[in-house]
Amino acid sequence: MIFCTLFDSNYLDKGLVMYRSLKNVGCDFRMYILAMDEKCREVLKSYNYPEIIVIPLEHFVEAAGLAEVRTTRSAGEFCWTCTSFLIHHVLAEFKEAVCTYVDADLCFYDDPKCLTDEMGEKTVQIVEHRYNRSVSGKITSVNSGKYCVQFNTFKNTPDSLELLDWWKQRCFESCNADPKKSGILGDQGYLESWEYKPNVSVLRHLGGGVAPWNVIQYKLVSSDNKIILEEKSTGKTFPLVFYHYHNIRYFEKNKVNICVSEPWMEDRALIECLYLSYLRDLDKTKNELEKRFGVYPLLKSHPAYQNIKKRTLSDRLRSIDRMFFYKLFERTVISKKNKKYEYLNNISF
């Protein structure tokens, strides 16, 4: 399989965990990584992994014609802008027959070839968010779009490249972070209605795309050899292929906001199975990066946390602006090694 992704030095821990998870599941792959800053490029080059081809940012920006756009967008918006251009770059410059873009904060639990095999003769594959079937989920769907740019495949064929070129043009025009200003969110709002195109495959395998915004729809069946989940509404079981650890926010080294939507309906065994393992892998990788390279990816600390953590839940709820549809819920989970991770969840209501 041919993958591409992009991240900077503050995402090195997540990017390395994602790469190593693919190795662990026995995937046969090559991965093109657009290093979004020089430190990231240096570290990736130092690892010298045979499956990784590092693309320097300056070379890419010049080749893609994004120099001027880069100066007008935030770091996040520019990353979104680069996604479609990066896929095209891998297909055009490296002559790959197919390329799958993956977000750096994915973690794989099974070989993802089963996902792209679904495409058959179709030349593009997209993945739905599969938001929770609730008022909160519907609101989020309107704001963020039906489809998620997290695992998107394009074959090197004329019909695929035509759609990819259209997507590039739209992202060049706008990749706004605020959907209220543009009606889209980053690069993913443009994928609306793609499912009606004859060459586009919408992923059906539920194991691809489990994420904080839909994980309450599933419960853990087994984690012996593979992680097997069950869809609560249908009773259908399936192996987890990848989980999208979106929007993990650190308050302290072992205190994070995992941003699981509506956690009062979650399967706690599933959350612990996923997040405790992933957080330990991130810790291990952070320590490795600090020891080897003096790089310690930022702990994205919430500026209001120092004021929040000493207040009771009732005090927090009284002061929250309910128009944001969020309140705070705090709980502590202890791992098998007695290492505590305290999850400060956003709960929609």
mmCIF file of C-alpha atoms in Angstrom:
data_model
loop_
_atom_site.group_PDB
_atom_site.id
_atom_site.type_symbol
_atom_site.label_atom_id
_atom_site.label_comp_id
_atom_site.label_asym_id
_atom_site.label_seq_id
_atom_site.Cartn_x
_atom_site.Cartn_y
_atom_site.Cartn_z
ATOM 1 C CA MET A 1 0.000 0.000 0.000
ATOM 2 C CA ILE A 2 1.069 3.560 -0.693
ATOM 3 C CA PHE A 3 0.317 6.163 1.971
ATOM 4 C CA CYS A 4 0.938 9.856 2.355
ATOM 5 C CA THR A 5 0.576 12.089 5.386
ATOM 6 C CA LEU A 6 1.821 15.376 6.789
ATOM 7 C CA PHE A 7 2.737 16.702 10.221
ATOM 8 C CA ASP A 8 5.199 18.965 12.029
ATOM 9 C CA SER A 9 7.566 18.375 14.960
ATOM 10 C CA ASN A 10 4.738 18.853 17.471
ATOM 11 C CA TYR A 11 2.977 15.846 15.929
ATOM 12 C CA LEU A 12 6.032 13.616 15.661
ATOM 13 C CA ASP A 13 4.876 11.390 18.512
ATOM 14 C CA LYS A 14 1.508 10.761 16.864
ATOM 15 C CA GLY A 15 3.025 10.312 13.415
ATOM 16 C CA LEU A 16 5.545 7.758 14.658
ATOM 17 C CA VAL A 17 2.910 5.831 16.610
ATOM 18 C CA MET A 18 0.751 5.735 13.478
ATOM 19 C CA TYR A 19 3.664 4.489 11.336
ATOM 20 C CA ARG A 20 4.663 1.838 13.886
ATOM 21 C CA SER A 21 1.081 0.618 14.202
ATOM 22 C CA LEU A 22 1.088 -0.158 10.474
ATOM 23 C CA LYS A 23 4.287 -2.143 10.960
ATOM 24 C CA ASN A 24 2.773 -3.989 13.906
ATOM 25 C CA VAL A 25 -0.237 -5.207 11.898
ATOM 26 C CA GLY A 26 1.999 -6.548 9.132
ATOM 27 C CA CYS A 27 0.985 -4.077 6.454
ATOM 28 C CA ASP A 28 3.213 -4.031 3.353
ATOM 29 C CA PHE A 29 3.517 -0.315 2.627
ATOM 30 C CA ARG A 30 5.477 2.740 1.625
ATOM 31 C CA MET A 31 4.734 6.112 3.238
ATOM 32 C CA TYR A 32 5.419 9.611 1.890
ATOM 33 C CA ILE A 33 5.585 12.168 4.694
ATOM 34 C CA LEU A 34 5.441 15.904 4.079
ATOM 35 C CA ALA A 35 7.523 17.348 6.934
ATOM 36 C CA MET A 36 5.854 20.628 7.855
ATOM 37 C CA ASP A 37 8.961 22.042 9.567
ATOM 38 C CA GLU A 38 12.696 21.462 9.430
ATOM 39 C CA LYS A 39 12.979 19.754 12.812
ATOM 40 C CA CYS A 40 10.410 17.184 11.740
ATOM 41 C CA ARG A 41 12.343 16.516 8.538
ATOM 42 C CA GLU A 42 15.631 16.093 10.454
ATOM 43 C CA VAL A 43 14.147 13.650 12.952
ATOM 44 C CA LEU A 44 12.437 11.522 10.302
ATOM 45 C CA LYS A 45 15.629 11.417 8.243
ATOM 46 C CA SER A 46 17.598 10.330 11.319
ATOM 47 C CA TYR A 47 15.320 7.335 11.851
ATOM 48 C CA ASN A 48 16.053 6.249 8.277
ATOM 49 C CA TYR A 49 13.038 3.942 8.132
ATOM 50 C CA PRO A 50 13.042 2.075 4.802
ATOM 51 C CA GLU A 51 9.276 2.516 4.284
ATOM 52 C CA ILE A 52 9.368 6.317 4.729
ATOM 53 C CA ILE A 53 10.130 8.889 2.029
ATOM 54 C CA VAL A 54 10.405 12.388 3.503
ATOM 55 C CA ILE A 55 9.260 15.322 1.363
ATOM 56 C CA PRO A 56 10.834 18.672 2.370
ATOM 57 C CA LEU A 57 8.264 21.419 2.781
ATOM 58 C CA GLU A 58 10.033 24.111 0.736
ATOM 59 C CA HIS A 59 10.419 21.816 -2.271
ATOM 60 C CA PHE A 60 6.783 20.795 -2.044
ATOM 61 C CA VAL A 61 5.483 24.366 -1.694
ATOM 62 C CA GLU A 62 7.411 25.458 -4.775
ATOM 63 C CA ALA A 63 6.322 22.444 -6.837
ATOM 64 C CA ALA A 64 2.672 22.850 -5.818
ATOM 65 C CA GLY A 65 2.599 26.629 -6.337
ATOM 66 C CA LEU A 66 1.490 27.301 -2.764
ATOM 67 C CA ALA A 67 4.054 29.930 -1.720
ATOM 68 C CA GLU A 68 1.642 32.868 -1.753
ATOM 69 C CA VAL A 69 -1.262 30.933 -0.225
ATOM 70 C CA ARG A 70 1.016 29.820 2.601
ATOM 71 C CA THR A 71 1.453 33.409 3.777
ATOM 72 C CA THR A 72 -2.295 34.036 4.062
ATOM 73 C CA ARG A 73 -3.385 31.008 6.121
ATOM 74 C CA SER A 74 -2.934 29.694 9.626
ATOM 75 C CA ALA A 75 -0.794 26.600 10.171
ATOM 76 C CA GLY A 76 -3.888 24.405 10.426
ATOM 77 C CA GLU A 77 -5.528 25.883 7.350
ATOM 78 C CA PHE A 78 -2.325 25.453 5.372
ATOM 79 C CA CYS A 79 -2.114 21.778 6.365
ATOM 80 C CA TRP A 80 -5.669 21.294 5.097
ATOM 81 C CA THR A 81 -4.720 23.103 1.897
ATOM 82 C CA CYS A 82 -1.776 20.761 1.362
ATOM 83 C CA THR A 83 -3.691 17.479 1.663
ATOM 84 C CA SER A 84 -5.076 17.252 -1.870
ATOM 85 C CA PHE A 85 -1.866 18.694 -3.319
ATOM 86 C CA LEU A 86 0.177 16.080 -1.464
ATOM 87 C CA ILE A 87 -1.878 13.192 -2.854
ATOM 88 C CA HIS A 88 -1.441 14.631 -6.361
ATOM 89 C CA HIS A 89 2.292 15.129 -5.752
ATOM 90 C CA VAL A 90 2.764 11.458 -4.864
ATOM 91 C CA LEU A 91 0.810 10.293 -7.920
ATOM 92 C CA ALA A 92 2.429 12.733 -10.363
ATOM 93 C CA GLU A 93 6.012 13.125 -9.109
ATOM 94 C CA PHE A 94 6.604 9.604 -7.786
ATOM 95 C CA LYS A 95 4.422 7.860 -10.395
ATOM 96 C CA GLU A 96 2.590 5.740 -7.828
ATOM 97 C CA ALA A 97 -0.418 3.833 -9.151
ATOM 98 C CA VAL A 98 -2.517 4.654 -6.080
ATOM 99 C CA CYS A 99 -2.153 6.749 -2.931
ATOM 100 C CA THR A 100 -4.084 6.802 0.353
ATOM 101 C CA TYR A 101 -3.900 9.896 2.525
ATOM 102 C CA VAL A 102 -3.906 9.094 6.269
ATOM 103 C CA ASP A 103 -4.118 11.491 9.199
ATOM 104 C CA ALA A 104 -1.130 11.355 11.541
ATOM 105 C CA ASP A 105 -3.337 10.739 14.588
ATOM 106 C CA LEU A 106 -4.677 7.413 13.344
ATOM 107 C CA CYS A 107 -3.637 4.139 14.944
ATOM 108 C CA PHE A 108 -4.035 0.846 13.081
ATOM 109 C CA TYR A 109 -5.197 -2.395 14.684
ATOM 110 C CA ASP A 110 -5.526 -4.471 11.509
ATOM 111 C CA ASP A 111 -4.129 -4.386 7.970
ATOM 112 C CA PRO A 112 -6.037 -1.614 6.122
ATOM 113 C CA LYS A 113 -5.794 -3.389 2.764
ATOM 114 C CA CYS A 114 -9.264 -4.775 3.476
ATOM 115 C CA LEU A 115 -10.573 -1.201 3.286
ATOM 116 C CA THR A 116 -9.130 -0.265 -0.098
ATOM 117 C CA ASP A 117 -10.078 -3.696 -1.471
ATOM 118 C CA GLU A 118 -13.682 -2.495 -1.204
ATOM 119 C CA MET A 119 -13.044 -0.063 -4.055
ATOM 120 C CA GLY A 120 -13.002 -2.760 -6.718
ATOM 121 C CA GLU A 121 -12.925 -0.993 -10.087
ATOM 122 C CA LYS A 122 -13.759 2.417 -8.599
ATOM 123 C CA THR A 123 -10.936 4.935 -8.447
ATOM 124 C CA VAL A 124 -11.650 7.129 -5.400
ATOM 125 C CA GLN A 125 -12.580 6.139 -1.859
ATOM 126 C CA ILE A 126 -13.962 8.388 0.902
ATOM 127 C CA VAL A 127 -15.038 7.748 4.501
ATOM 128 C CA GLU A 128 -18.064 9.085 6.335
ATOM 129 C CA HIS A 129 -17.819 10.645 9.784
ATOM 130 C CA ARG A 130 -20.719 8.425 10.891
ATOM 131 C CA TYR A 131 -21.712 10.932 13.538
ATOM 132 C CA ASN A 132 -23.813 9.876 16.485
ATOM 133 C CA ARG A 133 -27.526 9.769 15.752
ATOM 134 C CA SER A 134 -28.379 12.585 18.139
ATOM 135 C CA VAL A 135 -29.110 16.299 18.039
ATOM 136 C CA SER A 136 -25.467 16.991 18.840
ATOM 137 C CA GLY A 137 -24.332 14.651 16.046
ATOM 138 C CA LYS A 138 -26.623 16.341 13.540
ATOM 139 C CA ILE A 139 -25.324 19.777 14.513
ATOM 140 C CA THR A 140 -21.728 18.602 14.160
ATOM 141 C CA SER A 141 -22.499 17.046 10.782
ATOM 142 C CA VAL A 142 -23.851 20.350 9.496
ATOM 143 C CA ASN A 143 -20.748 22.190 10.719
ATOM 144 C CA SER A 144 -18.087 19.645 9.783
ATOM 145 C CA GLY A 145 -19.558 17.810 6.804
ATOM 146 C CA LYS A 146 -20.654 14.262 6.095
ATOM 147 C CA TYR A 147 -17.190 13.043 5.136
ATOM 148 C CA CYS A 148 -13.886 13.054 6.976
ATOM 149 C CA VAL A 149 -10.502 13.580 5.360
ATOM 150 C CA GLN A 150 -8.713 10.874 7.339
ATOM 151 C CA PHE A 151 -8.286 7.865 5.002
ATOM 152 C CA ASN A 152 -8.835 8.877 1.385
ATOM 153 C CA THR A 153 -7.656 6.894 -1.614
ATOM 154 C CA PHE A 154 -7.049 8.042 -5.205
ATOM 155 C CA LYS A 155 -5.879 5.865 -8.070
ATOM 156 C CA ASN A 156 -3.653 7.311 -10.782
ATOM 157 C CA THR A 157 -6.371 7.330 -13.455
ATOM 158 C CA PRO A 158 -7.891 10.173 -15.526
ATOM 159 C CA ASP A 159 -11.268 10.202 -13.727
ATOM 160 C CA SER A 160 -9.630 10.113 -10.292
ATOM 161 C CA LEU A 161 -7.157 12.863 -11.192
ATOM 162 C CA GLU A 162 -9.969 15.006 -12.577
ATOM 163 C CA LEU A 163 -11.778 14.882 -9.230
ATOM 164 C CA LEU A 164 -8.523 15.419 -7.351
ATOM 165 C CA ASP A 165 -7.728 18.489 -9.482
ATOM 166 C CA TRP A 166 -11.188 19.903 -8.726
ATOM 167 C CA TRP A 167 -10.580 19.363 -5.005
ATOM 168 C CA LYS A 168 -7.170 21.053 -5.240
ATOM 169 C CA GLN A 169 -8.692 24.106 -6.886
ATOM 170 C CA ARG A 170 -11.353 24.435 -4.193
ATOM 171 C CA CYS A 171 -8.751 24.102 -1.416
ATOM 172 C CA PHE A 172 -6.565 26.689 -3.149
ATOM 173 C CA GLU A 173 -9.506 29.083 -3.096
ATOM 174 C CA SER A 174 -10.418 28.469 0.565
ATOM 175 C CA CYS A 175 -9.591 26.177 3.454
ATOM 176 C CA ASN A 176 -11.219 28.209 6.169
ATOM 177 C CA ALA A 177 -11.163 26.890 9.729
ATOM 178 C CA ASP A 178 -14.520 28.498 10.524
ATOM 179 C CA PRO A 179 -17.456 26.845 8.718
ATOM 180 C CA LYS A 180 -19.662 29.821 9.610
ATOM 181 C CA LYS A 181 -17.539 32.062 7.396
ATOM 182 C CA SER A 182 -17.312 29.862 4.318
ATOM 183 C CA GLY A 183 -19.825 27.054 4.670
ATOM 184 C CA ILE A 184 -17.019 24.487 4.711
ATOM 185 C CA LEU A 185 -14.548 23.261 7.282
ATOM 186 C CA GLY A 186 -11.030 23.050 5.941
ATOM 187 C CA ASP A 187 -10.728 20.618 3.050
ATOM 188 C CA GLN A 188 -13.501 18.161 3.901
ATOM 189 C CA GLY A 189 -16.601 20.197 3.130
ATOM 190 C CA TYR A 190 -15.818 19.829 -0.557
ATOM 191 C CA LEU A 191 -16.417 16.072 -0.428
ATOM 192 C CA GLU A 192 -20.179 16.520 -0.093
ATOM 193 C CA SER A 193 -22.149 14.674 -2.817
ATOM 194 C CA TRP A 194 -19.081 12.773 -4.057
ATOM 195 C CA GLU A 195 -20.918 9.513 -3.331
ATOM 196 C CA TYR A 196 -23.076 10.153 -6.417
ATOM 197 C CA LYS A 197 -20.081 10.105 -8.742
ATOM 198 C CA PRO A 198 -19.750 6.752 -10.568
ATOM 199 C CA ASN A 199 -16.049 6.340 -9.780
ATOM 200 C CA VAL A 200 -16.342 7.037 -6.019
ATOM 201 C CA SER A 201 -16.579 4.333 -3.373
ATOM 202 C CA VAL A 202 -17.883 5.165 0.114
ATOM 203 C CA LEU A 203 -16.254 2.900 2.703
ATOM 204 C CA ARG A 204 -18.729 0.411 4.181
ATOM 205 C CA HIS A 205 -16.401 -1.404 6.609
ATOM 206 C CA LEU A 206 -17.253 -0.045 10.076
ATOM 207 C CA GLY A 207 -13.731 -0.824 11.281
ATOM 208 C CA GLY A 208 -12.359 2.086 9.277
ATOM 209 C CA GLY A 209 -13.178 5.425 10.861
ATOM 210 C CA VAL A 210 -14.088 4.719 14.497
ATOM 211 C CA ALA A 211 -13.466 8.023 16.263
ATOM 212 C CA PRO A 212 -14.401 10.131 19.321
ATOM 213 C CA TRP A 213 -17.495 11.443 17.543
ATOM 214 C CA ASN A 214 -18.968 7.977 16.872
ATOM 215 C CA VAL A 215 -17.352 5.544 19.337
ATOM 216 C CA ILE A 216 -20.454 5.470 21.572
ATOM 217 C CA GLN A 217 -22.197 3.515 18.788
ATOM 218 C CA TYR A 218 -19.984 0.500 19.507
ATOM 219 C CA LYS A 219 -19.032 -1.805 22.352
ATOM 220 C CA LEU A 220 -16.018 -4.022 22.919
ATOM 221 C CA VAL A 221 -16.525 -7.736 22.202
ATOM 222 C CA SER A 222 -12.927 -8.973 22.402
ATOM 223 C CA SER A 223 -9.366 -7.664 22.495
ATOM 224 C CA ASP A 224 -7.525 -10.992 22.576
ATOM 225 C CA ASN A 225 -5.890 -11.183 19.140
ATOM 226 C CA LYS A 226 -7.722 -8.367 17.410
ATOM 227 C CA ILE A 227 -10.034 -5.708 18.746
ATOM 228 C CA ILE A 228 -13.548 -6.859 17.833
ATOM 229 C CA LEU A 229 -16.407 -4.382 18.162
ATOM 230 C CA GLU A 230 -20.169 -4.660 17.991
ATOM 231 C CA GLU A 231 -22.471 -2.021 16.545
ATOM 232 C CA LYS A 232 -25.035 -1.481 19.295
ATOM 233 C CA SER A 233 -27.956 -0.722 16.980
ATOM 234 C CA THR A 234 -27.594 -3.806 14.759
ATOM 235 C CA GLY A 235 -25.530 -6.320 16.737
ATOM 236 C CA LYS A 236 -23.100 -6.536 13.805
ATOM 237 C CA THR A 237 -19.541 -7.444 14.842
ATOM 238 C CA PHE A 238 -16.383 -6.385 13.015
ATOM 239 C CA PRO A 239 -12.617 -6.027 13.571
ATOM 240 C CA LEU A 240 -11.330 -2.534 14.308
ATOM 241 C CA VAL A 241 -8.977 -1.493 11.503
ATOM 242 C CA PHE A 242 -8.084 1.994 12.689
ATOM 243 C CA TYR A 243 -9.135 4.478 15.327
ATOM 244 C CA HIS A 244 -8.879 8.222 14.789
ATOM 245 C CA TYR A 245 -7.501 9.773 18.003
ATOM 246 C CA HIS A 246 -8.724 13.206 17.061
ATOM 247 C CA ASN A 247 -8.359 16.271 19.267
ATOM 248 C CA ILE A 248 -6.513 14.821 22.246
ATOM 249 C CA ARG A 249 -5.692 17.805 24.439
ATOM 250 C CA TYR A 250 -3.244 17.605 27.298
ATOM 251 C CA PHE A 251 -3.831 19.590 30.467
ATOM 252 C CA GLU A 252 -0.936 17.955 32.260
ATOM 253 C CA LYS A 253 1.353 15.064 31.324
ATOM 254 C CA ASN A 254 -1.175 12.467 32.480
ATOM 255 C CA LYS A 255 -4.359 14.508 32.269
ATOM 256 C CA VAL A 256 -5.971 14.789 28.870
ATOM 257 C CA ASN A 257 -9.229 15.769 27.285
ATOM 258 C CA ILE A 258 -10.068 12.901 24.919
ATOM 259 C CA CYS A 259 -13.120 14.757 23.566
ATOM 260 C CA VAL A 260 -15.359 11.708 23.297
ATOM 261 C CA SER A 261 -18.849 12.891 22.401
ATOM 262 C CA GLU A 262 -21.683 11.970 24.768
ATOM 263 C CA PRO A 263 -19.553 9.717 27.006
ATOM 264 C CA TRP A 264 -22.440 8.780 29.287
ATOM 265 C CA MET A 265 -23.397 6.329 26.499
ATOM 266 C CA GLU A 266 -19.902 4.948 25.909
ATOM 267 C CA ASP A 267 -18.675 1.439 26.578
ATOM 268 C CA ARG A 268 -16.081 2.234 29.212
ATOM 269 C CA ALA A 269 -14.217 -1.029 28.577
ATOM 270 C CA LEU A 270 -13.747 0.025 24.950
ATOM 271 C CA ILE A 271 -12.547 3.522 25.873
ATOM 272 C CA GLU A 272 -9.999 2.133 28.317
ATOM 273 C CA CYS A 273 -8.851 -0.514 25.822
ATOM 274 C CA LEU A 274 -8.211 2.137 23.180
ATOM 275 C CA TYR A 275 -7.033 5.215 25.010
ATOM 276 C CA LEU A 276 -4.877 3.794 27.799
ATOM 277 C CA SER A 277 -2.787 1.841 25.291
ATOM 278 C CA TYR A 278 -2.526 4.780 22.888
ATOM 279 C CA LEU A 279 -1.605 7.284 25.600
ATOM 280 C CA ARG A 280 1.131 4.972 26.874
ATOM 281 C CA ASP A 281 2.506 4.670 23.328
ATOM 282 C CA LEU A 282 2.507 8.458 23.015
ATOM 283 C CA ASP A 283 4.306 8.804 26.361
ATOM 284 C CA LYS A 284 6.930 6.294 25.321
ATOM 285 C CA THR A 285 7.470 8.027 21.981
ATOM 286 C CA LYS A 286 7.631 11.490 23.565
ATOM 287 C CA ASN A 287 10.346 10.271 25.951
ATOM 288 C CA GLU A 288 12.215 8.677 23.047
ATOM 289 C CA LEU A 289 12.114 11.906 21.030
ATOM 290 C CA GLU A 290 13.276 13.966 23.981
ATOM 291 C CA LYS A 291 16.157 11.615 24.744
ATOM 292 C CA ARG A 292 17.362 11.188 21.160
ATOM 293 C CA PHE A 293 16.659 14.578 19.623
ATOM 294 C CA GLY A 294 15.748 17.006 22.395
ATOM 295 C CA VAL A 295 12.280 17.197 20.857
ATOM 296 C CA TYR A 296 9.274 17.076 23.143
ATOM 297 C CA PRO A 297 5.976 17.527 21.299
ATOM 298 C CA LEU A 298 3.865 20.216 22.878
ATOM 299 C CA LEU A 299 1.289 19.344 25.493
ATOM 300 C CA LYS A 300 -1.678 21.299 24.175
ATOM 301 C CA SER A 301 -2.779 22.729 27.486
ATOM 302 C CA HIS A 302 -6.126 24.440 27.745
ATOM 303 C CA PRO A 303 -5.501 28.028 28.995
ATOM 304 C CA ALA A 304 -8.532 27.893 31.256
ATOM 305 C CA TYR A 305 -7.590 24.603 32.906
ATOM 306 C CA GLN A 306 -5.904 26.145 35.936
ATOM 307 C CA ASN A 307 -9.185 27.855 36.752
ATOM 308 C CA ILE A 308 -11.332 24.843 35.859
ATOM 309 C CA LYS A 309 -9.612 22.077 37.781
ATOM 310 C CA LYS A 310 -10.259 23.503 41.265
ATOM 311 C CA ARG A 311 -13.968 24.058 40.716
ATOM 312 C CA THR A 312 -16.743 21.574 41.339
ATOM 313 C CA LEU A 313 -18.754 20.172 38.462
ATOM 314 C CA SER A 314 -21.840 22.117 39.527
ATOM 315 C CA ASP A 315 -19.838 25.360 39.577
ATOM 316 C CA ARG A 316 -18.559 24.644 36.085
ATOM 317 C CA LEU A 317 -22.008 23.937 34.693
ATOM 318 C CA ARG A 318 -23.493 27.117 36.144
ATOM 319 C CA SER A 319 -20.869 29.250 34.410
ATOM 320 C CA ILE A 320 -20.894 27.519 30.999
ATOM 321 C CA ASP A 321 -22.360 29.203 27.940
ATOM 322 C CA ARG A 322 -24.850 26.546 26.843
ATOM 323 C CA MET A 323 -24.889 27.814 23.260
ATOM 324 C CA PHE A 324 -21.680 25.854 22.773
ATOM 325 C CA PHE A 325 -23.524 22.592 23.660
ATOM 326 C CA TYR A 326 -20.755 21.475 25.976
ATOM 327 C CA LYS A 327 -20.256 20.803 29.651
ATOM 328 C CA LEU A 328 -17.371 19.230 31.549
ATOM 329 C CA PHE A 329 -17.221 15.809 33.135
ATOM 330 C CA GLU A 330 -14.155 14.541 34.956
ATOM 331 C CA ARG A 331 -13.155 10.996 35.820
ATOM 332 C CA THR A 332 -9.980 9.049 36.558
ATOM 333 C CA VAL A 333 -8.982 5.751 34.975
ATOM 334 C CA ILE A 334 -6.131 3.659 36.350
ATOM 335 C CA SER A 335 -4.158 1.441 34.005
ATOM 336 C CA LYS A 336 -2.894 -2.047 34.817
ATOM 337 C CA LYS A 337 0.439 -0.550 35.769
ATOM 338 C CA ASN A 338 -1.319 1.811 38.199
ATOM 339 C CA LYS A 339 -0.553 4.763 35.974
ATOM 340 C CA LYS A 340 -3.357 7.260 36.181
ATOM 341 C CA TYR A 341 -4.896 9.045 33.235
ATOM 342 C CA GLU A 342 -7.554 11.554 34.137
ATOM 343 C CA TYR A 343 -9.974 12.222 31.320
ATOM 344 C CA LEU A 344 -11.699 15.582 31.188
ATOM 345 C CA ASN A 345 -14.409 14.899 28.606
ATOM 346 C CA ASN A 346 -16.511 17.253 26.596
ATOM 347 C CA ILE A 347 -20.105 16.128 26.953
ATOM 348 C CA SER A 348 -22.715 17.338 24.463
ATOM 349 C CA PHE A 349 -26.240 18.062 25.616
#
